[in-house]
Structures are given as structure tokens and as C-alpha cells.
Tab-separated table of N, CA and C in Angstrom:
chain	number	residue	atom	x	y	z
A	1	MET	N	0.843	-1.185	0.000
A	1	MET	CA	0.000	0.000	0.000
A	1	MET	C	0.883	1.242	0.000
A	2	VAL	N	0.496	2.236	-0.746
A	2	VAL	CA	1.261	3.460	-0.878
A	2	VAL	C	0.763	4.472	0.139
A	3	LYS	N	1.698	5.067	0.882
A	3	LYS	CA	1.322	6.089	1.850
A	3	LYS	C	1.237	7.440	1.144
A	4	VAL	N	0.265	8.239	1.525
A	4	VAL	CA	0.102	9.575	0.971
A	4	VAL	C	0.403	10.568	2.073
A	5	ARG	N	1.289	11.512	1.765
A	5	ARG	CA	1.629	12.527	2.761
A	5	ARG	C	0.467	13.488	2.941
A	6	THR	N	0.199	13.833	4.172
A	6	THR	CA	-0.873	14.790	4.448
A	6	THR	C	-0.315	16.115	4.936
A	7	ASP	N	1.005	16.196	5.140
A	7	ASP	CA	1.609	17.413	5.663
A	7	ASP	C	2.262	18.252	4.562
A	8	ALA	N	1.814	18.091	3.325
A	8	ALA	CA	2.380	18.832	2.202
A	8	ALA	C	1.943	20.291	2.274
A	9	CYS	N	2.728	21.138	1.637
A	9	CYS	CA	2.377	22.556	1.615
A	9	CYS	C	1.114	22.765	0.774
A	10	PRO	N	0.394	23.847	1.003
A	10	PRO	CA	-0.863	24.082	0.269
A	10	PRO	C	-0.688	24.108	-1.251
A	11	ALA	N	0.424	24.633	-1.735
A	11	ALA	CA	0.651	24.693	-3.184
A	11	ALA	C	0.841	23.297	-3.767
A	12	CYS	N	1.419	22.393	-2.989
A	12	CYS	CA	1.678	21.035	-3.478
A	12	CYS	C	0.425	20.166	-3.452
A	13	GLU	N	-0.510	20.498	-2.598
A	13	GLU	CA	-1.718	19.681	-2.475
A	13	GLU	C	-2.507	19.635	-3.775
A	14	LYS	N	-2.412	20.668	-4.585
A	14	LYS	CA	-3.144	20.722	-5.846
A	14	LYS	C	-2.565	19.761	-6.870
A	15	ARG	N	-1.347	19.298	-6.654
A	15	ARG	CA	-0.657	18.467	-7.623
A	15	ARG	C	-0.924	16.978	-7.414
A	16	HIS	N	-1.653	16.619	-6.382
A	16	HIS	CA	-1.921	15.218	-6.090
A	16	HIS	C	-3.244	14.794	-6.709
A	17	LYS	N	-3.276	13.572	-7.173
A	17	LYS	CA	-4.488	13.041	-7.791
A	17	LYS	C	-4.935	11.816	-7.010
A	18	LYS	N	-6.201	11.751	-6.729
A	18	LYS	CA	-6.750	10.551	-6.098
A	18	LYS	C	-6.774	9.453	-7.146
A	19	ARG	N	-6.162	8.327	-6.849
A	19	ARG	CA	-6.088	7.229	-7.810
A	19	ARG	C	-6.863	6.028	-7.289
A	20	THR	N	-7.466	5.328	-8.212
A	20	THR	CA	-8.185	4.112	-7.853
A	20	THR	C	-7.163	3.019	-7.558
A	21	ALA	N	-7.617	1.945	-6.967
A	21	ALA	CA	-6.727	0.821	-6.665
A	21	ALA	C	-6.127	0.261	-7.953
A	22	GLU	N	-6.917	0.235	-9.018
A	22	GLU	CA	-6.420	-0.279	-10.301
A	22	GLU	C	-5.333	0.634	-10.874
A	23	GLU	N	-5.526	1.949	-10.761
A	23	GLU	CA	-4.512	2.894	-11.245
A	23	GLU	C	-3.220	2.746	-10.451
A	24	GLN	N	-3.335	2.586	-9.135
A	24	GLN	CA	-2.149	2.397	-8.302
A	24	GLN	C	-1.410	1.130	-8.696
A	25	LYS	N	-2.156	0.060	-8.942
A	25	LYS	CA	-1.554	-1.209	-9.347
A	25	LYS	C	-0.812	-1.040	-10.668
A	26	ASP	N	-1.449	-0.372	-11.635
A	26	ASP	CA	-0.826	-0.146	-12.939
A	26	ASP	C	0.446	0.692	-12.819
A	27	LEU	N	0.419	1.708	-11.965
A	27	LEU	CA	1.606	2.540	-11.768
A	27	LEU	C	2.744	1.742	-11.144
A	28	LEU	N	2.419	0.880	-10.188
A	28	LEU	CA	3.447	0.052	-9.565
A	28	LEU	C	4.052	-0.924	-10.562
A	29	VAL	N	3.239	-1.457	-11.464
A	29	VAL	CA	3.749	-2.357	-12.503
A	29	VAL	C	4.725	-1.597	-13.399
A	30	ARG	N	4.349	-0.381	-13.801
A	30	ARG	CA	5.240	0.439	-14.636
A	30	ARG	C	6.546	0.740	-13.917
A	31	LEU	N	6.442	1.080	-12.637
A	31	LEU	CA	7.623	1.404	-11.846
A	31	LEU	C	8.548	0.201	-11.726
A	32	LYS	N	7.988	-0.975	-11.493
A	32	LYS	CA	8.795	-2.193	-11.372
A	32	LYS	C	9.467	-2.546	-12.691
A	33	LYS	N	8.773	-2.318	-13.818
A	33	LYS	CA	9.378	-2.564	-15.129
A	33	LYS	C	10.566	-1.634	-15.343
A	34	ALA	N	10.383	-0.360	-15.035
A	34	ALA	CA	11.466	0.611	-15.194
A	34	ALA	C	12.637	0.249	-14.288
A	35	GLU	N	12.338	-0.155	-13.071
A	35	GLU	CA	13.383	-0.553	-12.129
A	35	GLU	C	14.153	-1.755	-12.667
A	36	GLY	N	13.452	-2.714	-13.234
A	36	GLY	CA	14.098	-3.886	-13.808
A	36	GLY	C	14.996	-3.519	-14.974
A	37	GLN	N	14.550	-2.587	-15.808
A	37	GLN	CA	15.366	-2.143	-16.934
A	37	GLN	C	16.639	-1.463	-16.443
A	38	ILE	N	16.512	-0.648	-15.432
A	38	ILE	CA	17.676	0.052	-14.883
A	38	ILE	C	18.657	-0.943	-14.282
A	39	ARG	N	18.151	-1.923	-13.555
A	39	ARG	CA	19.032	-2.947	-12.981
A	39	ARG	C	19.737	-3.732	-14.079
A	40	GLY	N	19.040	-4.006	-15.185
A	40	GLY	CA	19.649	-4.712	-16.302
A	40	GLY	C	20.772	-3.910	-16.927
A	41	ILE	N	20.553	-2.617	-17.096
A	41	ILE	CA	21.592	-1.745	-17.655
A	41	ILE	C	22.782	-1.684	-16.710
A	42	GLU	N	22.498	-1.630	-15.426
A	42	GLU	CA	23.547	-1.561	-14.409
A	42	GLU	C	24.451	-2.795	-14.466
A	43	LYS	N	23.874	-3.954	-14.784
A	43	LYS	CA	24.642	-5.204	-14.808
A	43	LYS	C	25.449	-5.371	-16.088
A	44	MET	N	25.186	-4.542	-17.101
A	44	MET	CA	25.896	-4.669	-18.378
A	44	MET	C	27.378	-4.350	-18.230
């Protein structure tokens, strides 16, 4: 589960988007793919 900061400054609060569970899952999949690609490049 992803934690959301609640102590952000007022200007930053406008930049956050409420995401559904499916959107969060999709973002985590994208992040893990990117992380895997970076690790692969690192091992080259």
C-alpha cells in the first residue's frame, strides 16, 4: 500500500491526484518494469 503525505504545503496539495486501486496497481507495474530495466543496464 502506498502512503500519501498529508503534511504537504498548500501549493503542493493541488498536484496530487486521487487514484483508484487499479490505477495504483498499474503505476506500480510500470515502476517495477522501469526498475528492472535500470538494474539490467547496471549489470551490463
